[in-house]
CSV table of C-alpha atoms in Angstrom, one decimal:
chain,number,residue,atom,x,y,z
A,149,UNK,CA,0.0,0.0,0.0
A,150,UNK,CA,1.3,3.5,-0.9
A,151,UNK,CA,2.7,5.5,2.0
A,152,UNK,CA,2.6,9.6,2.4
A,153,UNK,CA,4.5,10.8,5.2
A,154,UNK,CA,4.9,14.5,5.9
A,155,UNK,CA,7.3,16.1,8.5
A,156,UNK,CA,7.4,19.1,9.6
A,157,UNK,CA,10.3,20.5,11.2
A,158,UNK,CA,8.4,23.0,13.5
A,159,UNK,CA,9.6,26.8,12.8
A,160,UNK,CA,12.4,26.3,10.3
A,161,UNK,CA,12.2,28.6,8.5
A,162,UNK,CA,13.8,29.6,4.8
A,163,UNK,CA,14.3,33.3,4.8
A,164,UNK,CA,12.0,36.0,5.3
A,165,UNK,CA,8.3,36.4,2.5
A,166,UNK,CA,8.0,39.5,1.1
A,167,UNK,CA,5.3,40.9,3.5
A,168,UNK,CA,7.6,40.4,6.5
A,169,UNK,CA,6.9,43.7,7.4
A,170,UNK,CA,3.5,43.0,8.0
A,171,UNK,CA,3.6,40.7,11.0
A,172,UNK,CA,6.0,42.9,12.4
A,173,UNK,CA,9.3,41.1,11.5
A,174,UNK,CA,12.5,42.0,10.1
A,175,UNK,CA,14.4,41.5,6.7
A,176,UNK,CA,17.0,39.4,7.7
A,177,UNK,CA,14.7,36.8,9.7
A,178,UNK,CA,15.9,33.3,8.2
A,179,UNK,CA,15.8,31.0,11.0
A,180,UNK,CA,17.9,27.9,9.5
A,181,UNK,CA,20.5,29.9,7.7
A,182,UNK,CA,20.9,32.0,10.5
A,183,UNK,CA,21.2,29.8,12.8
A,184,UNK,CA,24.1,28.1,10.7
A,185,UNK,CA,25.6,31.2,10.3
A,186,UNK,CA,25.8,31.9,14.2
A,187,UNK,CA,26.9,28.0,15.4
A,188,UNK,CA,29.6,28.3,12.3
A,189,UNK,CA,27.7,25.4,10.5
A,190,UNK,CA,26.3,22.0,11.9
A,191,UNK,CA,26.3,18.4,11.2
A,192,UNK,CA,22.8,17.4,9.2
A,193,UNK,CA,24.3,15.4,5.9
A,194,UNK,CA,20.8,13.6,5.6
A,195,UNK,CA,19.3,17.3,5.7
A,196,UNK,CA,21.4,18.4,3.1
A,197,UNK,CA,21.2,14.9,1.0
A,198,UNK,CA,17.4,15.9,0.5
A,199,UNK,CA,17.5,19.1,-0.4
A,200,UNK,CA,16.1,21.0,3.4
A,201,UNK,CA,19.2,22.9,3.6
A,202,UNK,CA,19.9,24.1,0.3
A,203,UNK,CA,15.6,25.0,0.3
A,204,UNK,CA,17.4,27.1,3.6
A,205,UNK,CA,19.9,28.8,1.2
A,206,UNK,CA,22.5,26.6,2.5
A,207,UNK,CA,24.7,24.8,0.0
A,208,UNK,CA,23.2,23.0,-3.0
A,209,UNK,CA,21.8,19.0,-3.5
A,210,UNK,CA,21.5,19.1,-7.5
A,211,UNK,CA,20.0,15.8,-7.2
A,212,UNK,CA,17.4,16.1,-4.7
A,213,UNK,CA,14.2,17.7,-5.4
A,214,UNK,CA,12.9,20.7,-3.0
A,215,UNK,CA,11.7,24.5,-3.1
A,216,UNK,CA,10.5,27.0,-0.9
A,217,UNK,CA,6.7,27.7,-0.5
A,218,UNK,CA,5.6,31.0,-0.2
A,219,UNK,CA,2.9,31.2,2.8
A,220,UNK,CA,-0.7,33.0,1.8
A,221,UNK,CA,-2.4,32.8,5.1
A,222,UNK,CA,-2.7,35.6,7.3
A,223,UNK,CA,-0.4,34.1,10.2
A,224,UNK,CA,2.7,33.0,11.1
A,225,UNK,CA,1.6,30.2,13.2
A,226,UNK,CA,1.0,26.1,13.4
A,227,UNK,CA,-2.7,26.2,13.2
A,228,UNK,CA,-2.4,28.3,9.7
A,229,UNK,CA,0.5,26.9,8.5
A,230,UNK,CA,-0.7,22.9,8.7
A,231,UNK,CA,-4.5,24.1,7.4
A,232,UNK,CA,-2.9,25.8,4.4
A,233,UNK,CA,-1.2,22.6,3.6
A,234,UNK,CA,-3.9,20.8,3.6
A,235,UNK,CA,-5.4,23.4,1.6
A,236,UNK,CA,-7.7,25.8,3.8
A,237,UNK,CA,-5.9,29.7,3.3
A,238,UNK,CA,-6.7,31.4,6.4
A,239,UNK,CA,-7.6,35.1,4.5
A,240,UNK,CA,-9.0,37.0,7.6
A,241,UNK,CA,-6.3,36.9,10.6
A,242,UNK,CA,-7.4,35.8,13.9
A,243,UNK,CA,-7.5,38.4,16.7
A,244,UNK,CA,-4.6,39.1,18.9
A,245,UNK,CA,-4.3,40.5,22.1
A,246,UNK,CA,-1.1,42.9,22.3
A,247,UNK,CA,-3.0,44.8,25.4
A,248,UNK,CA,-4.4,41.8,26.8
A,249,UNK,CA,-7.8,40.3,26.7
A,250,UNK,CA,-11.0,42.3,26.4
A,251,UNK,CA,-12.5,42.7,29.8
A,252,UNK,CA,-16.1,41.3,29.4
A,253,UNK,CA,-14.1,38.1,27.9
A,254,UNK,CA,-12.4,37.7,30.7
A,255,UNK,CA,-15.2,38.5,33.7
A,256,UNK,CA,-16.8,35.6,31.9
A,257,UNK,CA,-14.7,33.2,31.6
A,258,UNK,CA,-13.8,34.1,35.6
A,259,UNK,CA,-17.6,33.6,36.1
A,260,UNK,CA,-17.9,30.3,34.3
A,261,UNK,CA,-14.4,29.1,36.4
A,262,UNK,CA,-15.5,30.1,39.5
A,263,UNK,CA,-12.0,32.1,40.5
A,264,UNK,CA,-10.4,35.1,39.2
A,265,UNK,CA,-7.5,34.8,37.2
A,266,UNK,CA,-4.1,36.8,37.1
A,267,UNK,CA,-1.6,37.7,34.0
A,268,UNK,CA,-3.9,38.9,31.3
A,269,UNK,CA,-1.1,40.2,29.2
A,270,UNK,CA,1.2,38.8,26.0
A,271,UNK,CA,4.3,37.0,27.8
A,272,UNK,CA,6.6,34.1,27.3
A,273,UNK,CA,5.2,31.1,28.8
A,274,UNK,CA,8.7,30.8,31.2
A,275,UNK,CA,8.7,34.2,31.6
A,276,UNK,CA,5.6,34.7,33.1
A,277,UNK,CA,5.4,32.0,34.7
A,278,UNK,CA,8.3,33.1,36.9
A,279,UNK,CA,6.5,36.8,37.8
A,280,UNK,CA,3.6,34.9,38.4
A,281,UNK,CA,4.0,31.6,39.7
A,282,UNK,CA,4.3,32.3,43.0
A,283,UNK,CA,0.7,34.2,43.2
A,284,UNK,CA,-1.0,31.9,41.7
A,285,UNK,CA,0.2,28.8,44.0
A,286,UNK,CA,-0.8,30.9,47.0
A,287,UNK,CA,-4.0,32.0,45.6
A,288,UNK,CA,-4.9,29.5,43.3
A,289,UNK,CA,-5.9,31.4,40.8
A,290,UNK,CA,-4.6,30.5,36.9
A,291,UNK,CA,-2.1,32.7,34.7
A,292,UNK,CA,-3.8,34.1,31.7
A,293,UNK,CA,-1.7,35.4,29.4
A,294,UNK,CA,-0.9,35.4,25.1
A,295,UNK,CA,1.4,36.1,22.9
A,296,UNK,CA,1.9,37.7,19.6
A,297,UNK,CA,0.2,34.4,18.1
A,298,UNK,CA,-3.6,34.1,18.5
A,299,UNK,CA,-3.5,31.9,21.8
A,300,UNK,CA,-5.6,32.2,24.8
A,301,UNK,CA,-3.1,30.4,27.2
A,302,UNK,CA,-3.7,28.8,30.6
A,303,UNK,CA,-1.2,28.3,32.7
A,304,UNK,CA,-1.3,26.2,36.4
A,305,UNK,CA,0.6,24.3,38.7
A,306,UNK,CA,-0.7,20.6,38.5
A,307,UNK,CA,-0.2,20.4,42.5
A,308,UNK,CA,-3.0,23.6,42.7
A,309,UNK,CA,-4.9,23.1,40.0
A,310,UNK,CA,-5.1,19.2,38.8
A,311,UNK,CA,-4.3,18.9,34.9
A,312,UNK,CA,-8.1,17.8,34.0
A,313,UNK,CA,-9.7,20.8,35.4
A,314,UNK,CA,-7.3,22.8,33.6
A,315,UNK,CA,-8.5,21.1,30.5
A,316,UNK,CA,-11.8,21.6,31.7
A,317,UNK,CA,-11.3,25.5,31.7
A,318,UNK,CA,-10.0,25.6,28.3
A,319,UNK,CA,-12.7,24.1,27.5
A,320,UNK,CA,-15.3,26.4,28.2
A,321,UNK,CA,-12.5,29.4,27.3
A,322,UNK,CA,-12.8,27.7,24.2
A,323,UNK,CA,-16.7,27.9,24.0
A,324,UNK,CA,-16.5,31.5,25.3
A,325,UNK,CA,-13.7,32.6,22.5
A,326,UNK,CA,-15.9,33.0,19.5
A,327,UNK,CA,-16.0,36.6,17.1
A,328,UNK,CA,-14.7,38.7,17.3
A,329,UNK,CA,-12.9,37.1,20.2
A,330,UNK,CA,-12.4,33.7,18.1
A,331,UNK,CA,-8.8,33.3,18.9
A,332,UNK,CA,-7.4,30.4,17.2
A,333,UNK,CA,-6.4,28.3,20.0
A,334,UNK,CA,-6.5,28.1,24.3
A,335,UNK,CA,-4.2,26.4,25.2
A,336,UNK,CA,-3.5,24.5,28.4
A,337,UNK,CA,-0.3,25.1,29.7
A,338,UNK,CA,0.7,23.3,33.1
A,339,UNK,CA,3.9,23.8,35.4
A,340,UNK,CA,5.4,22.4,38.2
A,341,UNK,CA,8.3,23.2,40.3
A,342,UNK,CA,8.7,26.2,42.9
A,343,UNK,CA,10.2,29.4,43.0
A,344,UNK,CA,13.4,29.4,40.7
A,345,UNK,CA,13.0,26.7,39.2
A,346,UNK,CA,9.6,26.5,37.6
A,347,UNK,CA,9.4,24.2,34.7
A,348,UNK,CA,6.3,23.9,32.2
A,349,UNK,CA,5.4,19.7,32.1
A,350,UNK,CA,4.7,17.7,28.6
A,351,UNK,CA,0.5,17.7,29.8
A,352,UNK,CA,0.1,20.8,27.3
A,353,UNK,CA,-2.7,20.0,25.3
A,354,UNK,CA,-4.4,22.5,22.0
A,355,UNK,CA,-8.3,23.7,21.8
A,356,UNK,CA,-8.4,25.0,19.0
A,357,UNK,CA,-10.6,26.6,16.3
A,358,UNK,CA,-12.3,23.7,14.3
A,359,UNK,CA,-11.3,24.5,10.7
A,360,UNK,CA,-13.2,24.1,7.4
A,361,UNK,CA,-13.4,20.9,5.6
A,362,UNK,CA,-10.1,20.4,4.3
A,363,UNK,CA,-7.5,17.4,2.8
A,364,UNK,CA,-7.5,15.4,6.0
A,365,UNK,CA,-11.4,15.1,5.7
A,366,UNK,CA,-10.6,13.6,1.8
A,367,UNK,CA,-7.8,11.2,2.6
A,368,UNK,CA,-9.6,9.9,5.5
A,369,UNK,CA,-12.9,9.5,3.5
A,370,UNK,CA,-11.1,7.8,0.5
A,371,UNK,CA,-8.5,5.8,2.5
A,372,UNK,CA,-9.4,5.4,6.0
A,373,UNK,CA,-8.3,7.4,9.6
A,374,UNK,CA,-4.7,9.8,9.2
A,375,UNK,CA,-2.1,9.1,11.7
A,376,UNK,CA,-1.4,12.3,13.4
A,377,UNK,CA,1.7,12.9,15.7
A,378,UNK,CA,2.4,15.5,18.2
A,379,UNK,CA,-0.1,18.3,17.8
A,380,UNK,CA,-0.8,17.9,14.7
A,381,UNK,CA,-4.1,16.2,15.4
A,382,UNK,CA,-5.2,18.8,17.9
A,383,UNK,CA,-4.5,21.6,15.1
A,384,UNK,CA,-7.6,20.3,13.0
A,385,UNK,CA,-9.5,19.5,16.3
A,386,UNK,CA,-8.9,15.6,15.9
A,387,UNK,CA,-11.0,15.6,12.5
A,388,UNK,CA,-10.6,12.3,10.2
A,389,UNK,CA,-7.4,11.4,12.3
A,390,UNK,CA,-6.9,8.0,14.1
A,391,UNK,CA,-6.9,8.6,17.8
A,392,UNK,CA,-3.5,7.5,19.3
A,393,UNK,CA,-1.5,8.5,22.0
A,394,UNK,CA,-0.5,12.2,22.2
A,395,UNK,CA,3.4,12.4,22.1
A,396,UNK,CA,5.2,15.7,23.6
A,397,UNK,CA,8.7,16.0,22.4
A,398,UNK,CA,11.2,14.9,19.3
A,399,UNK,CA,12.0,11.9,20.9
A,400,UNK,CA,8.1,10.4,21.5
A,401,UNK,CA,7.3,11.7,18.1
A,402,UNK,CA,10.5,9.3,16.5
A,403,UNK,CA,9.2,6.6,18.4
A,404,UNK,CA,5.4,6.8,17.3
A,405,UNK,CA,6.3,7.8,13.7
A,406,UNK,CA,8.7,4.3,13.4
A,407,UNK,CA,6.3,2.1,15.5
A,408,UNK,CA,3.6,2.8,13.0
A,409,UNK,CA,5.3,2.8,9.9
A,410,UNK,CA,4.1,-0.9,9.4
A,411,UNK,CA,0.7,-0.1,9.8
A,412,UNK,CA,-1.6,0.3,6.7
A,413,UNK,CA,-2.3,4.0,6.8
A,414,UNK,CA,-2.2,5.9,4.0
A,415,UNK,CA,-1.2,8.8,5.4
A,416,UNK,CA,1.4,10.0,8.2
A,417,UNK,CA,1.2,13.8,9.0
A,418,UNK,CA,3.9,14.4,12.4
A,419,UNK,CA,5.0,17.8,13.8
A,420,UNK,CA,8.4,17.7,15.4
A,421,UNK,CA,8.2,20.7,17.6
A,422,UNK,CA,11.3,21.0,19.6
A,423,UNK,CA,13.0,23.4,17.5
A,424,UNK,CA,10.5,25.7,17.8
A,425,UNK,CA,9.1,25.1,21.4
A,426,UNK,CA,12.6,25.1,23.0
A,427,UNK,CA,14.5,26.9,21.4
A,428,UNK,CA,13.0,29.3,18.7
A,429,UNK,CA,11.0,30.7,21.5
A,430,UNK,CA,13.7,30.8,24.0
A,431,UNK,CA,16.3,32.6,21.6
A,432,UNK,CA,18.9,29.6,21.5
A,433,UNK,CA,20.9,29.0,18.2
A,434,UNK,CA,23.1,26.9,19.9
A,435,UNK,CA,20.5,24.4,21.4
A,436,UNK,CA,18.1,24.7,17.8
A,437,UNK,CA,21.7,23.7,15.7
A,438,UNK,CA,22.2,20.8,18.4
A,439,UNK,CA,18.2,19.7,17.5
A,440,UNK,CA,18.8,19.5,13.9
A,441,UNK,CA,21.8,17.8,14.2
A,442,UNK,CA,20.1,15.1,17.0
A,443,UNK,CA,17.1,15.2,14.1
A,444,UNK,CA,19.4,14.5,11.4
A,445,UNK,CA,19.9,10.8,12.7
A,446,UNK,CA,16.4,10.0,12.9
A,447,UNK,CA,16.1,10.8,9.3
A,448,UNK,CA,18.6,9.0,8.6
A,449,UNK,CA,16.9,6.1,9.8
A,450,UNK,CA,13.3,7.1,8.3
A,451,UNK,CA,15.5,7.0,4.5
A,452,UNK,CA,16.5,3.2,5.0
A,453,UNK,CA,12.9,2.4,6.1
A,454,UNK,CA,11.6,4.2,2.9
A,455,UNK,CA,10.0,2.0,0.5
A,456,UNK,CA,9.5,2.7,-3.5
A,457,UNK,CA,6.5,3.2,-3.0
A,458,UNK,CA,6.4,5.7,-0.5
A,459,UNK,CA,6.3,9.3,0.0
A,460,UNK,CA,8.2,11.5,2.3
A,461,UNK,CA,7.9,15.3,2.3
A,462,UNK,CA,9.8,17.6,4.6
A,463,UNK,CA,8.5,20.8,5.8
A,464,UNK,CA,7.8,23.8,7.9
A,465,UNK,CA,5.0,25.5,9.7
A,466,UNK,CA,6.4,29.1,9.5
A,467,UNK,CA,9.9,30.7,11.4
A,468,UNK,CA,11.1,31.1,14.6
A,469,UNK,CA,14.2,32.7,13.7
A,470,UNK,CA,16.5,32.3,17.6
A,471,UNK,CA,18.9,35.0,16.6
A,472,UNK,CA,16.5,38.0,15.7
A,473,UNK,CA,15.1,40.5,18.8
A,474,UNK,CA,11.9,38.3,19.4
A,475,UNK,CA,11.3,35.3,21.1
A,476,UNK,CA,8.1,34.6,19.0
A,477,UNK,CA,7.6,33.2,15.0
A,478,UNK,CA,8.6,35.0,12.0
A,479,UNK,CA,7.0,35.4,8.9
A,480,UNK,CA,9.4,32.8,6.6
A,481,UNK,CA,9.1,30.8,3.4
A,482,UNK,CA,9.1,27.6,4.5
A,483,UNK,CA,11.3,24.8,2.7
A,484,UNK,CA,10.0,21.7,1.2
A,485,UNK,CA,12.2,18.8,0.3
A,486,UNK,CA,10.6,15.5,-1.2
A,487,UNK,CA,12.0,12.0,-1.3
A,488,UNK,CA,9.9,9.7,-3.6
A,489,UNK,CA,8.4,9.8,-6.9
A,490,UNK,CA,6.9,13.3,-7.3
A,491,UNK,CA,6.5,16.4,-9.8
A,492,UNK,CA,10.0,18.3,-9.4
A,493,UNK,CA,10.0,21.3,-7.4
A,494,UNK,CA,12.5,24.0,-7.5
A,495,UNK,CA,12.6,27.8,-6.7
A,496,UNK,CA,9.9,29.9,-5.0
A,497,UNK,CA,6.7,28.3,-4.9
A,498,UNK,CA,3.7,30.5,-4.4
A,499,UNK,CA,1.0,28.3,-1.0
A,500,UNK,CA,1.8,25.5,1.0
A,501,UNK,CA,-1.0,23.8,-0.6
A,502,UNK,CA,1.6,22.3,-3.0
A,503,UNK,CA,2.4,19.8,0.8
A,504,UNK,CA,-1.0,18.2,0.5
A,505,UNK,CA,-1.5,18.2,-3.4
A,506,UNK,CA,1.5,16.0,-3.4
A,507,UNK,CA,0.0,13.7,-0.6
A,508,UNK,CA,-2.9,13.5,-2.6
A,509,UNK,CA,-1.5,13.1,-6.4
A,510,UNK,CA,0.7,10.7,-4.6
A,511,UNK,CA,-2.3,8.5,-3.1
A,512,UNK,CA,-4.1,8.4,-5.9
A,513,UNK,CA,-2.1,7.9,-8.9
């Protein structure tokens, strides 16, 4: 049976779109290339075997096929960037919250919870979590904060508040957060730890907005449930994927994609977040070089499992450039490298949508 497995390397980014300017970034923002430029160059010769670094602007792989894709949605985030490759283009931007949340949003929400909450304001998770931790152990009351993204975000200490009632309040966040509040996801973001060394746990878990019908909904109708890994499931609110186990980091994300590579599904859509989760967002070149190197070996492995038949696209979801002034995503190209039989790609390519037209042509031919 025919395989399609995409990958997405979670903010690696090829070098800043033309509209940069418009999400408030900066010309130079081009997360992978930077971040060889600043570690002197890593080790990633699989990477550069299929083509992912030179779609980075780094070196050249005149045999392997790859291109960058031009984003079209109106966000720089994973919720837009995995629709649009299944083809939904997000044309109206969800809200965000630069000041905070709107007052009568958040007296409901406090209603519904039963507690007041503290925060309301766009922070980094660690970062606020620090200011605030204390507060909230002693009064129990959760962290509320955003970001530049469109995130309502939750954050409490699983010893005060245990991890299902958090889910259970970003549940009814999420039912409250519709327009013009629809953010695009709440997002449940418990911590343990005490003061000074406060650490955020892998029981994160997505709410977001449930998007239009889209690729997932096709594949799954024509040839049966999607395996999702990481949070790629929760970014299409679980629709037409085949529920299995929620893996948190780069590591439980190798071991479930192997594991169920001998399984008939059609399609394998995984999200390797790490880049982006700890170190994009924590400003660390050093660390995001080391992931791509540690990444590097799994592919490895993935290529000797590949089959003739089979598919295997990497991707991105949009930037998260560690060496530029922000801590949060920038607006990038995103590079797509393709092992298998495929169309040939090369230069600038204008939608991610070219991701899941390959899945499909791929599926059905």
């Amino acid at each position: 049976m025919k395989r399609a497995i995409v990958v997405v390397l979670d903010g690696c980014g090829a070098g800043a779109t033309p509209d940069f300017a418009e999400f408030n970034d900066i010309a130079t923002v081009h997360t992978v290339q930077n971040v060889w430029n600043h570690v002197g160059g890593f080790h990633a010769p699989n990477l550069a075997q299929v083509g992912y670094l030179a779609a980075c602007g780094i070196g050249d792989a005149p045999t392997a096929n790859y291109a960058r894709l031009l984003p079209l949605s109106r966000g720089k985030d994973s919720v837009t960037g995995h629709w649009e490759m299944m083809g939904v283009v997000t044309e109206v931007a969800f809200p965000t919250y630069p000041n905070g949340f709107p007052s009568d949003l958040v007296s409901e929400f406090e209603r519904e919870i039963g507690c007041s909450v503290i925060g309301n304001k766009p922070a980094s998770g660690t970062t606020i979590i620090a200011e605030l931790g204390e507060e909230h152990v002693a009064t129990g009351k959760p962290i509320l904060y955003t970001s530049a993204d469109s995130v309502f975000q939750i954050a409490a200490h699983e010893e005060v508040v245990p991890v299902e009632l958090l889910y259970e309040w970003c549940r009814i966040a999420r039912r409250l957060c519709v327009a013009p509040n629809n953010v695009q996801r709440v997002i449940a973001r418990p911590f343990v730890g005490g003061p000074g060394a406060w650490h955020r746990t892998e029981n994160r878990k997505d709410f977001p907005v449930t998007p239009p019908e889209n690729l997932v909904d096709r594949i799954a109708t024509k040839f049966g449930p999607v395996l999702g890994i990481g949070v790629v499931p929760e970014l299409f609110d679980g629709r037409g994927f085949q529920p299995i186990k929620r893996t948190q980091n780069n590591a439980e994300h190798w071991l479930m994609l192997k594991s169920k590579l001998d399984e008939p599904n059609a399609f394998v859509f995984a999200n390797f977040e790490d880049f982006d989760m700890l170190y994009g967002h924590r400003s660390d070149p050093v660390g995001f070089a080391r992931c791509l190197e540690e990444f590097d070996v799994l592919l490895g492995e993935l290529l000797s499992m590949l089959t003739a038949d089979d598919l295997l696209i990497l991707t991105a979801d949009h930037g998260n450039d560690p060496t530029d002034a922000s801590s949060d995503h920038s607006r990038e190209y995103v590079p797509c490298a393709v092992v298998g039989k495929a169309e040939h790609l090369s230069g600038d390519l204008i939608g991610m949508a070219h991701v899941g037209d390959l899945v499909w042509k791929h599926l059905t031919n």
